[in-house]
XYZ file of C-alpha atoms in Angstrom:
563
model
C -20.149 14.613 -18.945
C -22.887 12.221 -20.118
C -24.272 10.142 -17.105
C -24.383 6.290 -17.422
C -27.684 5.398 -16.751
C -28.202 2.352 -18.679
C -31.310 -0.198 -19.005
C -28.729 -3.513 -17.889
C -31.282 -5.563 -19.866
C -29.838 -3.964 -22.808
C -26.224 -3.950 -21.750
C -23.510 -5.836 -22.736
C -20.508 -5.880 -19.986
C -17.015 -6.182 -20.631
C -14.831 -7.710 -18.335
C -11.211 -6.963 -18.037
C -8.359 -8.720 -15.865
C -6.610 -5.731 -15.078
C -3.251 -7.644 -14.717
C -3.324 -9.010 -18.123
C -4.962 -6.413 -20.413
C -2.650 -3.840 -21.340
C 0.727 -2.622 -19.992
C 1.189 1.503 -20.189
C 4.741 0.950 -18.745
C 6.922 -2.211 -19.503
C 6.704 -3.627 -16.637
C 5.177 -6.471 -17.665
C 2.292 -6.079 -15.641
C -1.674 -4.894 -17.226
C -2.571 -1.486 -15.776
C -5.087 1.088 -15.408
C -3.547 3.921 -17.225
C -3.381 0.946 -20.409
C -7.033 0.469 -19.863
C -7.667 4.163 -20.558
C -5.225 3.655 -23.670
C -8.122 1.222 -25.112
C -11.372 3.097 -24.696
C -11.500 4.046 -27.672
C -11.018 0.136 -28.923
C -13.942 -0.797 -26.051
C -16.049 2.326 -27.312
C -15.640 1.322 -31.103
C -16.441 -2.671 -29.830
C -19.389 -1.281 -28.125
C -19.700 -2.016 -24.537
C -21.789 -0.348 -21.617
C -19.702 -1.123 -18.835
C -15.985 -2.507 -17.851
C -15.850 -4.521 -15.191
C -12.652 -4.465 -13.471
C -10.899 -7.319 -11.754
C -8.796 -6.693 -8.600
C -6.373 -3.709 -8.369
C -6.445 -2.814 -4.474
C -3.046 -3.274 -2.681
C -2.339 -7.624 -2.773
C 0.462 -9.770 -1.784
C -0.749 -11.907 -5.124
C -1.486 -15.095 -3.197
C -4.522 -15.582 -5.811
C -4.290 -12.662 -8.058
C -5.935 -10.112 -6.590
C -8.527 -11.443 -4.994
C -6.646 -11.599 -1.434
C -7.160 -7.649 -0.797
C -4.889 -6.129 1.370
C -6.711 -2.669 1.204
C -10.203 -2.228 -0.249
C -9.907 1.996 -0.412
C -6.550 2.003 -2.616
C -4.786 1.047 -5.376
C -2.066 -0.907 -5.604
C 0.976 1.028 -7.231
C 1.791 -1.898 -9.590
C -1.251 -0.732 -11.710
C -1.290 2.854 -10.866
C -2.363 5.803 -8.291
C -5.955 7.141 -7.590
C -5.615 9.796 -9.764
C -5.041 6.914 -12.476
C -8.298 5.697 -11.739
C -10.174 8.683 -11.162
C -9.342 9.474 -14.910
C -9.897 6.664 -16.006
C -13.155 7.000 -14.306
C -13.515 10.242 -16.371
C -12.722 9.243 -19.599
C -14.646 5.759 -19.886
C -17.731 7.919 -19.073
C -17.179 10.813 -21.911
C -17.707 7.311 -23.991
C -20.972 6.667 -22.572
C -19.060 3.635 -20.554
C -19.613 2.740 -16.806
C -17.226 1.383 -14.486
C -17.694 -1.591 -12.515
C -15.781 -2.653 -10.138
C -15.369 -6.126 -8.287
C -15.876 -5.927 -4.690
C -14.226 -9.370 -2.678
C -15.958 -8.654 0.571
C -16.166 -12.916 1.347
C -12.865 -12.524 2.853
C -9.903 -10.319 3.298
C -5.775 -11.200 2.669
C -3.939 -12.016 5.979
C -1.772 -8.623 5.041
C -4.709 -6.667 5.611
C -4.782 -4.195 8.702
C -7.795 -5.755 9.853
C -6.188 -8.891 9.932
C -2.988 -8.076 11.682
C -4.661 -6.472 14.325
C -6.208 -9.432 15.089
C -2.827 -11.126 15.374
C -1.579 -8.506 17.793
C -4.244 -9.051 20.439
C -6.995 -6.344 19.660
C -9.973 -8.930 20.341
C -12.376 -6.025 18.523
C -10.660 -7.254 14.818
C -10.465 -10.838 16.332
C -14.039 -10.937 16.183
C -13.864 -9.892 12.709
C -12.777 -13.636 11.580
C -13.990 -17.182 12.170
C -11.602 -18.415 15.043
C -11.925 -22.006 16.423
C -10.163 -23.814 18.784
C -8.676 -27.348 17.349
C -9.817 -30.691 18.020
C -7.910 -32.434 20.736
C -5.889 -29.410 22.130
C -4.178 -29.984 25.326
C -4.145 -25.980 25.967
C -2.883 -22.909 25.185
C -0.271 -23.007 22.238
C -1.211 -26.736 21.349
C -3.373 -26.049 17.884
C -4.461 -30.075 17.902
C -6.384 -30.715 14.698
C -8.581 -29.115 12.442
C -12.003 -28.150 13.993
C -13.600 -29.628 11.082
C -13.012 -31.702 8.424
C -14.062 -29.266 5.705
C -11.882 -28.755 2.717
C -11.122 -25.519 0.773
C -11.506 -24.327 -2.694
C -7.931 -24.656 -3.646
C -7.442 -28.353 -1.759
C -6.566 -28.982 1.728
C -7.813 -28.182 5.303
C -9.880 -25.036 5.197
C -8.618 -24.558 7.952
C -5.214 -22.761 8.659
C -3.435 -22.917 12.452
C -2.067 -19.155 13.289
C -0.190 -19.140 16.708
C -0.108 -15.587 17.213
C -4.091 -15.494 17.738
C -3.898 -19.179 19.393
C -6.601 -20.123 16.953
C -7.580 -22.020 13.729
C -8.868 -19.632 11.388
C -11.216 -20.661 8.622
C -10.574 -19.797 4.989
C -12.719 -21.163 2.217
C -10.004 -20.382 -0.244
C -6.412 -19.774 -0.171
C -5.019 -20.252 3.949
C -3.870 -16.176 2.706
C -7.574 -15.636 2.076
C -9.327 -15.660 5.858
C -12.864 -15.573 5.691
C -14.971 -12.791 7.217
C -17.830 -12.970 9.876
C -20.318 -11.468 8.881
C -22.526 -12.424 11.700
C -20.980 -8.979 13.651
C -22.434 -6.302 12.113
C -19.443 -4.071 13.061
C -17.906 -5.928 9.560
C -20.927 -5.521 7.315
C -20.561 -1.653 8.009
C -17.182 -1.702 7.334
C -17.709 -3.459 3.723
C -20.721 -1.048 3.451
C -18.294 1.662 3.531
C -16.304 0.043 1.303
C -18.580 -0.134 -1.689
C -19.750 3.449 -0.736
C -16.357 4.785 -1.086
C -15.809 3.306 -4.361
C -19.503 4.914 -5.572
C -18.505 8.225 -4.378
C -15.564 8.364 -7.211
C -17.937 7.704 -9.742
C -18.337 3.621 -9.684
C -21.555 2.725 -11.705
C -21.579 -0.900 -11.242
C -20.164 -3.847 -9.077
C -19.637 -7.441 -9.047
C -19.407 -9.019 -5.988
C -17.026 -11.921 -5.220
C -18.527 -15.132 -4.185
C -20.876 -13.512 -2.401
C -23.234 -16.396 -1.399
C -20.729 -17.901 0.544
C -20.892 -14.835 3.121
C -23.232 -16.380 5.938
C -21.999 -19.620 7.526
C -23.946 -22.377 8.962
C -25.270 -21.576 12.344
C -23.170 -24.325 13.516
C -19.789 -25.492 12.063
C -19.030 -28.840 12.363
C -18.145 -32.295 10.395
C -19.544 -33.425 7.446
C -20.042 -37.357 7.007
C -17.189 -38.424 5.444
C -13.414 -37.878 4.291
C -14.285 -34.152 3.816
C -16.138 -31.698 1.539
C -15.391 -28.793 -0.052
C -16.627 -25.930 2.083
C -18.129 -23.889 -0.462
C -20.669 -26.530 -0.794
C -21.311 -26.747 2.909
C -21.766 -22.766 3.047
C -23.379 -21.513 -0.284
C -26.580 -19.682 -0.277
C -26.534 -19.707 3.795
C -28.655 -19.028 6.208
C -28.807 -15.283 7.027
C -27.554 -14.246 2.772
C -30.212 -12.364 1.475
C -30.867 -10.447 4.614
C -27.112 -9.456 4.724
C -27.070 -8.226 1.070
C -30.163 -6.550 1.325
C -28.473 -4.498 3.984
C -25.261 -3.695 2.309
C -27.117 -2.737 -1.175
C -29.442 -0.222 1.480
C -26.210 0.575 2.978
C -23.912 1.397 0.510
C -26.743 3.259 -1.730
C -26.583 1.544 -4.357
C -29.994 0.065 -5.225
C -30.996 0.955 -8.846
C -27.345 0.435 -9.915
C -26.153 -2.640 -12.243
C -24.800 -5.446 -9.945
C -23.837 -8.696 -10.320
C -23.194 -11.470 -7.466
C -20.620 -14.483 -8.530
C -22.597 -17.816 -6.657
C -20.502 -20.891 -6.144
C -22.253 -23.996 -5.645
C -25.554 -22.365 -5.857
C -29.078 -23.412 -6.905
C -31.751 -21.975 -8.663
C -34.487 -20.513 -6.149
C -31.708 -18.686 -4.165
C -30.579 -17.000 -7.915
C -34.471 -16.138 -8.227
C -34.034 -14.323 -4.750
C -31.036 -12.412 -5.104
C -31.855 -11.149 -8.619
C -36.127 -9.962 -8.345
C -36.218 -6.613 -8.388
C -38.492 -6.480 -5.711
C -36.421 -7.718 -3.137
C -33.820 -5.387 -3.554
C -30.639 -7.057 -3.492
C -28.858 -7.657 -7.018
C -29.683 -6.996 -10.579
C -28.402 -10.551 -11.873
C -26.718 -13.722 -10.835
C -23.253 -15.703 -12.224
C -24.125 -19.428 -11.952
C -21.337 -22.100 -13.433
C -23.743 -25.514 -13.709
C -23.218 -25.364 -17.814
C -19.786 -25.078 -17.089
C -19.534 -28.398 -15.501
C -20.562 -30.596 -18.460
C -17.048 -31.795 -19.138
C -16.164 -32.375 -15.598
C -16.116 -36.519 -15.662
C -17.850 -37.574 -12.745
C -18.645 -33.988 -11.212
C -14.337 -33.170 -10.865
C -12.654 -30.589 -12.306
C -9.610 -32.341 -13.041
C -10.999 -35.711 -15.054
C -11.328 -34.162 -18.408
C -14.670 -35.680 -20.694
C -15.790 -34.525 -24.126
C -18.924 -31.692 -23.178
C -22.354 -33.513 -22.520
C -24.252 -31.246 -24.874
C -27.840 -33.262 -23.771
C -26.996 -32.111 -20.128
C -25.997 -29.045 -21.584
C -29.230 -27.764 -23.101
C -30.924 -29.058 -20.058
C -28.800 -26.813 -17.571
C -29.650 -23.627 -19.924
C -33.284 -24.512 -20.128
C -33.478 -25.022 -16.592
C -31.895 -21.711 -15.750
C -33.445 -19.296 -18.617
C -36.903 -20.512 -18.199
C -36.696 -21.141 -14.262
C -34.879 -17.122 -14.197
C -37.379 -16.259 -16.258
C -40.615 -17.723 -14.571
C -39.310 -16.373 -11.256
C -38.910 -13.064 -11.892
C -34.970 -13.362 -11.962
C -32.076 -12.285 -14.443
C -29.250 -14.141 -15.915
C -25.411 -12.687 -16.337
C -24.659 -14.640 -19.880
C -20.888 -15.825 -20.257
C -19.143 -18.404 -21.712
C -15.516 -17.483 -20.500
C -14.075 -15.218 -17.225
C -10.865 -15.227 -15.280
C -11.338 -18.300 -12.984
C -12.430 -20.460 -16.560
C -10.165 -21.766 -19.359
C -11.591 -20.584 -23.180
C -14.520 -22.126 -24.266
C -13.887 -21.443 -27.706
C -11.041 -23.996 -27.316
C -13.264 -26.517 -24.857
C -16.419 -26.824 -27.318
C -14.642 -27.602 -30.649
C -12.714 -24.539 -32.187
C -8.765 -26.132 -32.365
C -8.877 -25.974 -35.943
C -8.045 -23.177 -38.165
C -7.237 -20.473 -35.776
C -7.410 -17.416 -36.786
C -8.855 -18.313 -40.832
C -12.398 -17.890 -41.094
C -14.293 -21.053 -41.996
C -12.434 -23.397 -39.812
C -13.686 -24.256 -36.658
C -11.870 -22.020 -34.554
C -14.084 -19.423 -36.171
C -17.769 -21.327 -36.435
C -17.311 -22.071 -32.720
C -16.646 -18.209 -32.088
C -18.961 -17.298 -33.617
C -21.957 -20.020 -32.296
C -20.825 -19.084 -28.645
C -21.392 -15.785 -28.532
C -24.700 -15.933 -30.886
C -26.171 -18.330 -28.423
C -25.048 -15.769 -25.349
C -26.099 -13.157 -26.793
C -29.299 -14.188 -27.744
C -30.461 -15.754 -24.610
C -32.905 -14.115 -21.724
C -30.102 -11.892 -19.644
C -27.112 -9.435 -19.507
C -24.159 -11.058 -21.806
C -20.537 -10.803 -20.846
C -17.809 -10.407 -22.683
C -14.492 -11.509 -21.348
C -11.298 -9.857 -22.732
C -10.170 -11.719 -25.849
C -13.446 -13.358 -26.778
C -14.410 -10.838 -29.593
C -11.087 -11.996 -31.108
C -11.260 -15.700 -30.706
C -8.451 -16.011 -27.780
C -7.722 -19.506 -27.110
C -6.175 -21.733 -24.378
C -2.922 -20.846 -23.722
C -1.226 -24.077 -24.991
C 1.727 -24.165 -22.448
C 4.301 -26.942 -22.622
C 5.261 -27.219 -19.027
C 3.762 -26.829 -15.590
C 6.686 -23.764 -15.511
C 4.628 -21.397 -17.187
C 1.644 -21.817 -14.739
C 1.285 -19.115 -12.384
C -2.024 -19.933 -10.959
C -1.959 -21.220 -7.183
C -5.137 -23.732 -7.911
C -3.681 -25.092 -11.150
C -0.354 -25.801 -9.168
C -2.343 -27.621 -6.336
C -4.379 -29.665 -8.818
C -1.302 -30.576 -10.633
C 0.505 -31.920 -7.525
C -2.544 -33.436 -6.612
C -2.828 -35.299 -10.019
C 0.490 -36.562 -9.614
C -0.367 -37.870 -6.039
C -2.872 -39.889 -7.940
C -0.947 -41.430 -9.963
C -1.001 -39.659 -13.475
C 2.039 -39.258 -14.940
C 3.556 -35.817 -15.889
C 1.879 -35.298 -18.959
C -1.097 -36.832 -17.864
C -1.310 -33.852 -15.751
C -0.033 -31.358 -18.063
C -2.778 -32.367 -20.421
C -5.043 -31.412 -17.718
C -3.819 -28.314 -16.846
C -4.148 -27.400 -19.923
C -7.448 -27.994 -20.584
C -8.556 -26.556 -17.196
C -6.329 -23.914 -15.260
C -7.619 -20.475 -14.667
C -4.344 -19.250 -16.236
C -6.028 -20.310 -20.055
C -8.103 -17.404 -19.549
C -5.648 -15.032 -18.309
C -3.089 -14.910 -20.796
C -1.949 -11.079 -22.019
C -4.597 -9.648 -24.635
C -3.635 -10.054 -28.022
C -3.236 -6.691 -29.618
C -0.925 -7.654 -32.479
C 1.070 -10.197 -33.992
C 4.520 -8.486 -32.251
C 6.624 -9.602 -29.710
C 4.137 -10.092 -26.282
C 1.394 -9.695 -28.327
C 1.804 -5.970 -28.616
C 0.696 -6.344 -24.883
C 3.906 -5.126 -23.266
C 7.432 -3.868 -24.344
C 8.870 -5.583 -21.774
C 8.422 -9.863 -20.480
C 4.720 -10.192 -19.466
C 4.039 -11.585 -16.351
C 2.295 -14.568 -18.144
C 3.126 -16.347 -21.292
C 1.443 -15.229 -24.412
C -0.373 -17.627 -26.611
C 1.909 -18.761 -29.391
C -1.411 -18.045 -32.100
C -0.928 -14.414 -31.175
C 0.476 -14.055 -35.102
C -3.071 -14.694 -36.269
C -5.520 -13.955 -33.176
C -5.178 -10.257 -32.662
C -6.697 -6.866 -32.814
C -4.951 -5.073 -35.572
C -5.789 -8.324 -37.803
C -9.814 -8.299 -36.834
C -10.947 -4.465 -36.312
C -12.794 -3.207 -39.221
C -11.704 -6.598 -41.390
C -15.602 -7.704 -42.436
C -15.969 -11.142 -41.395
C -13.775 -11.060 -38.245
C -14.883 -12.182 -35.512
C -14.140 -8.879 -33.869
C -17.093 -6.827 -36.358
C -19.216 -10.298 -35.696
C -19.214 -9.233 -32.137
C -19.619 -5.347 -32.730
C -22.802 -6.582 -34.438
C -24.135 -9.229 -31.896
C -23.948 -5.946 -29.383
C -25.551 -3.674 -31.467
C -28.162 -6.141 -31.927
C -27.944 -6.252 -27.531
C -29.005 -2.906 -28.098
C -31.174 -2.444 -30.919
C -33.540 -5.333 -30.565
C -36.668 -5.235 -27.959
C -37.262 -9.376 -28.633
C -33.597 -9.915 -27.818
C -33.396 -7.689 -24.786
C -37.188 -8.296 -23.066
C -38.890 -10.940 -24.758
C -39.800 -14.187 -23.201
C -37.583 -17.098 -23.482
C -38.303 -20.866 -24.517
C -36.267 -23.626 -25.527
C -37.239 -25.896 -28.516
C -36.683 -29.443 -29.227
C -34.480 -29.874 -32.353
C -35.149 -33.514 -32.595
C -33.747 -36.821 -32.452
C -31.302 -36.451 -35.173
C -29.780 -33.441 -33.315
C -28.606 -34.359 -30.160
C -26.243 -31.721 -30.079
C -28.194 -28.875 -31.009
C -29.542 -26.355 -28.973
C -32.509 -24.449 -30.205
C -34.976 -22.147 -28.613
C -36.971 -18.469 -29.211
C -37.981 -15.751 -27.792
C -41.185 -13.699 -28.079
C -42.201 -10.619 -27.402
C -45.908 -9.950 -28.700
C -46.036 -10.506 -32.614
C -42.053 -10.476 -32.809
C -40.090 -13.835 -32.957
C -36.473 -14.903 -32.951
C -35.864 -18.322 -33.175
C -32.346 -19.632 -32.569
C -30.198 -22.914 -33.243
C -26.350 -23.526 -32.743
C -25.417 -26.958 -33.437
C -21.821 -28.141 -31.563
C -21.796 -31.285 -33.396
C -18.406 -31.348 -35.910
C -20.844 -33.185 -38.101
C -23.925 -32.269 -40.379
C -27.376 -32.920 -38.369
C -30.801 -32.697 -39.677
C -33.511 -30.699 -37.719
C -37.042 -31.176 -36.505
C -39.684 -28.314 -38.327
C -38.740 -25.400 -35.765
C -41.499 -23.281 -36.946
C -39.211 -21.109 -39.196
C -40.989 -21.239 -42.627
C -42.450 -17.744 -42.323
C -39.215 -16.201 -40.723
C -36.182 -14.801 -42.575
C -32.413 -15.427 -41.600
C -31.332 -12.579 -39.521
C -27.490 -14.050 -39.172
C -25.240 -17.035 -39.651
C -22.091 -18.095 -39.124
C -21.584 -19.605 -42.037
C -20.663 -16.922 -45.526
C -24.056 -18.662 -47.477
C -27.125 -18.968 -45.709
C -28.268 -22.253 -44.212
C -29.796 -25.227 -46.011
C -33.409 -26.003 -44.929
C -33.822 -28.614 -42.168
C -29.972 -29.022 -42.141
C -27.261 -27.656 -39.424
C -23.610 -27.697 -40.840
C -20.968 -27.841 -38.360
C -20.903 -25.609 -35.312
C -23.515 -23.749 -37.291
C -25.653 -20.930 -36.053
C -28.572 -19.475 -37.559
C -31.412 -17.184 -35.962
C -34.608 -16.550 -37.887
C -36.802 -13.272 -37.003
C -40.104 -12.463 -37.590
């Protein structure tokens, strides 16, 4: 078998949400023998390496990502031997496996977990356990021991009378937080990831990993409350502790990426340099917060494209300057479609309209940026939010929480509806659309999640192999991934595109004589551009079928010039 030893600079990763990719067995439910079903779809698209969502054995409090068992899989998507061949025949395609590890915290179902509860003090110590506020004794949980909130709204802290304790849990009160500060629990997730590497793993992305070391001391924050993730990102002892599970679990050298909530630019620096040995690039979400009125998810604005190009500047140059490396994505699991949230409602699934420009601008503008690009399942067809007519359909805990909470503040029904569904997690997790059939050619039987109604036109058997699609547009933005030393090494800078285009963003990237120089416009209006240097440069692509009028951007255009 070919080995996958891959340059990540010049990877493109594909991620797929195992639940909702492809069902081998009418159940309803995405698998892993239906991901080996597709290779040859994911070897024809292109990719390096699949990164896997949660399979491991879950009660399904938050999809997977409260693990019950780290070393199995759950039999709703298959058996070991499943994976092990799937293992097997992604890499006779040259394709890696990567596989997310969710090491912040553990499910309350997990072994570890109920030992705790049954009085063995050695898997106590294995959580963050705190007395409450104001307890008269023994069986009297008071209040809170802080006033810190979680991810998903509430107390992140959950009362469990079987250990007499409070119990912290930055997410879901199923998802108890680990303490890492015994090093009896950063073996154990050691041998985790070491397990998974011994069956032929070639990559991993690591779950909120930021959040792993808590302040020295817990306590209140001025205040009603704030959300915990805030109060613990990039914390005290972080980079020592991943530096010892990468040296643990052997996998230095190998591509990893580390999702960082609330995190900040000199700690990405850190975790991704080479030279300090603990990941090969960083997830950060700051551009994906330019619609959030007032900093909250749940007050929907049009996107600030100004603050936009600022947060990408900031990021690609201050990556770039610091020795660091980007993860490039638009759209993942926990993130509705942006092809939906920057413009593209119009003419889905015909090329021209702005479903398709906005496709198509996205994904130049990733893909031609300083860092690793990711593809989330659906983009290279132009998936779109889900469109769901009731709060019903919604599976997603944090989307039912926000919607109660929306209501509590007064919006009325459809108020909140509206929100949802501009915002829920469950927008990016709807089945993949493999045809125009009944569930989207996704399942014979009910999928566990509604399908997007534009299924009929936004499919793989309409796009692969039709020239124009925006399926071949992305087999050719990867290709370029892989043929291109200026898109893959060279340096990164971002150019002003003048007054008149507020919402362009334009920048280049250099690597000795060789230039690229790129602008995507999200205005839904014509703009006119500053001189960007591009007189002695020929188009290399466009989104639009003719190639661009000089000094001019059409809507949601995107051109790059090479030299």
């Amino acid at each position: 078998m070919p080995t996958i030893e891959k340059d990540f600079r010049r990877s493109v990763v594909y991620q797929i949400y195992v639940k909702s990719f492809c069902d081998s067995n009418g159940d309803g439910l995405g698998d892993l023998p239906g991901i080996t079903r597709k290779l040859d779809y994911l070897a024809h698209l292109g990719v390096d390496y699949l990164w896997l969502t949660p399979f491991y054995p879950s009660p399904q409090k938050d999809n997977g990502y409260d693990v019950s068992d780290y070393c199995a899989v759950d039999p709703r998507y298959g058996t070991m031997d499943d994976f092990d061949e799937l293992v097997a025949a992604a890499r006779e395609r040259g394709i890696g496996i990567m596989l997310d590890m969710v090491l912040c915290h553990t499910s309350t179902e997990h072994e570890w977990f109920r030992q705790a509860c049954s009085g063995e003090e050695r898997y106590q110590a294995y959580y963050i356990l705190r007395d409450g506020r104001g307890s008269a004794g023994p069986g009297d949980p008071g209040e809170p021991p802080t006033n810190w909130e979680c991810a998903f709204g509430g107390s992140a802290w959950e009362w469990e009378p079987r250990l007499g304790k409070w119990y912290l849990h930055m997410h879901d009160a199923s998802q108890p937080d680990l303490d890492w500060t015994n090093p009896e629990v950063r073996e154990a997730c050691a041998d985790v990831v070491r397990f998974w590497r011994e069956r032929g793993v070639t990559g991993f992305r690591f779950d909120v990993i930021n959040l792993i070391s808590k302040p020295e001391v817990i306590e209140d924050v001025p205040g009603p409350g704030a959300a915990c993730r805030s109060l613990v990102a990039d914390g005290p002892h972080v980079h020592e502790y991943l530096r010892e599970l990468v040296e643990r679990s052997g996998i230095d050298g190998m591509i990893t990426v580390g999702e960082m909530a609330s995190t900040d630019l000199a700690n990405c620096v850190r975790y991704t340099r080479p030279d300090d040995h603990e990941l090969s690039m960083s997830f950060s979400f700051h551009h994906l917060k330019v619609d959030y009125a007032g900093g909250d998810k749940w007050a929907l604005a049009e996107p600030d494209i100004v603050e936009l190009r600022e947060v990408l500047r900031e990021w690609q140059e201050g990556m770039q300057d610091g020795g660091g490396w980007n993860a490039l994505f638009w759209d993942n699991h926990d993130q509705p479609r942006a092809i939906t949230r920057f413009g593209g409602r119009g003419g889905v699934g015909e090329r021209g309209g702005s479903w398709d420009l906005v496709g198509k601008m996205l994904s130049t503008m990733s893909f031609l940026m300083k860092g690793t690009p990711y593809v989330f399942e659906g983009d290279e067809l132009g998936m779109t939010n889900a469109g769901y007519d009731s709060i019903e359909k919604y599976d997603d805990v944090e989307s039912k929480n926000a919607y109660r909470m929306l209501l509590g503040r007064g919006s009325t029904p459809d108020e909140a509806l509206r929100v949802m569904g501009e915002r829920s997690r469950d927008n990016g997790r709807t089945p993949m659309q493999w045809t125009a059939g009944p569930g989207a050619g996704f399942t014979t039987g009910e999928p566990w999640l509604g399908v997007s109604a534009n299924h009929e036109q936004v499919n793989a058997e309409a796009e692969v192999g039709v020239e124009g699609s925006m399926f071949e547009w992305y087999r050719g933005l990867i290709a370029l991934r892989h043929t291109s030393d200026v898109v893959a090494l060279g340096d990164v800078r971002f150019l002003d595109a003048g007054s008149a285009a507020p919402k362009v963003i334009a920048f280049e990237r250099t690597l000795g004589e060789k230039r690229l120089v790129v602008a995507c416009s999200f205005d839904d209006e014509p703009c006119e551009l500053t001189d960007l240097g591009t007189d002695d440069m020929t188009v290399l692509l466009g989104n639009y079928a003719d190639c661009p009028a000089e000094g001019v951007l059409r809507p949601y255009e995107a051109v790059a010039w090479s030299r």
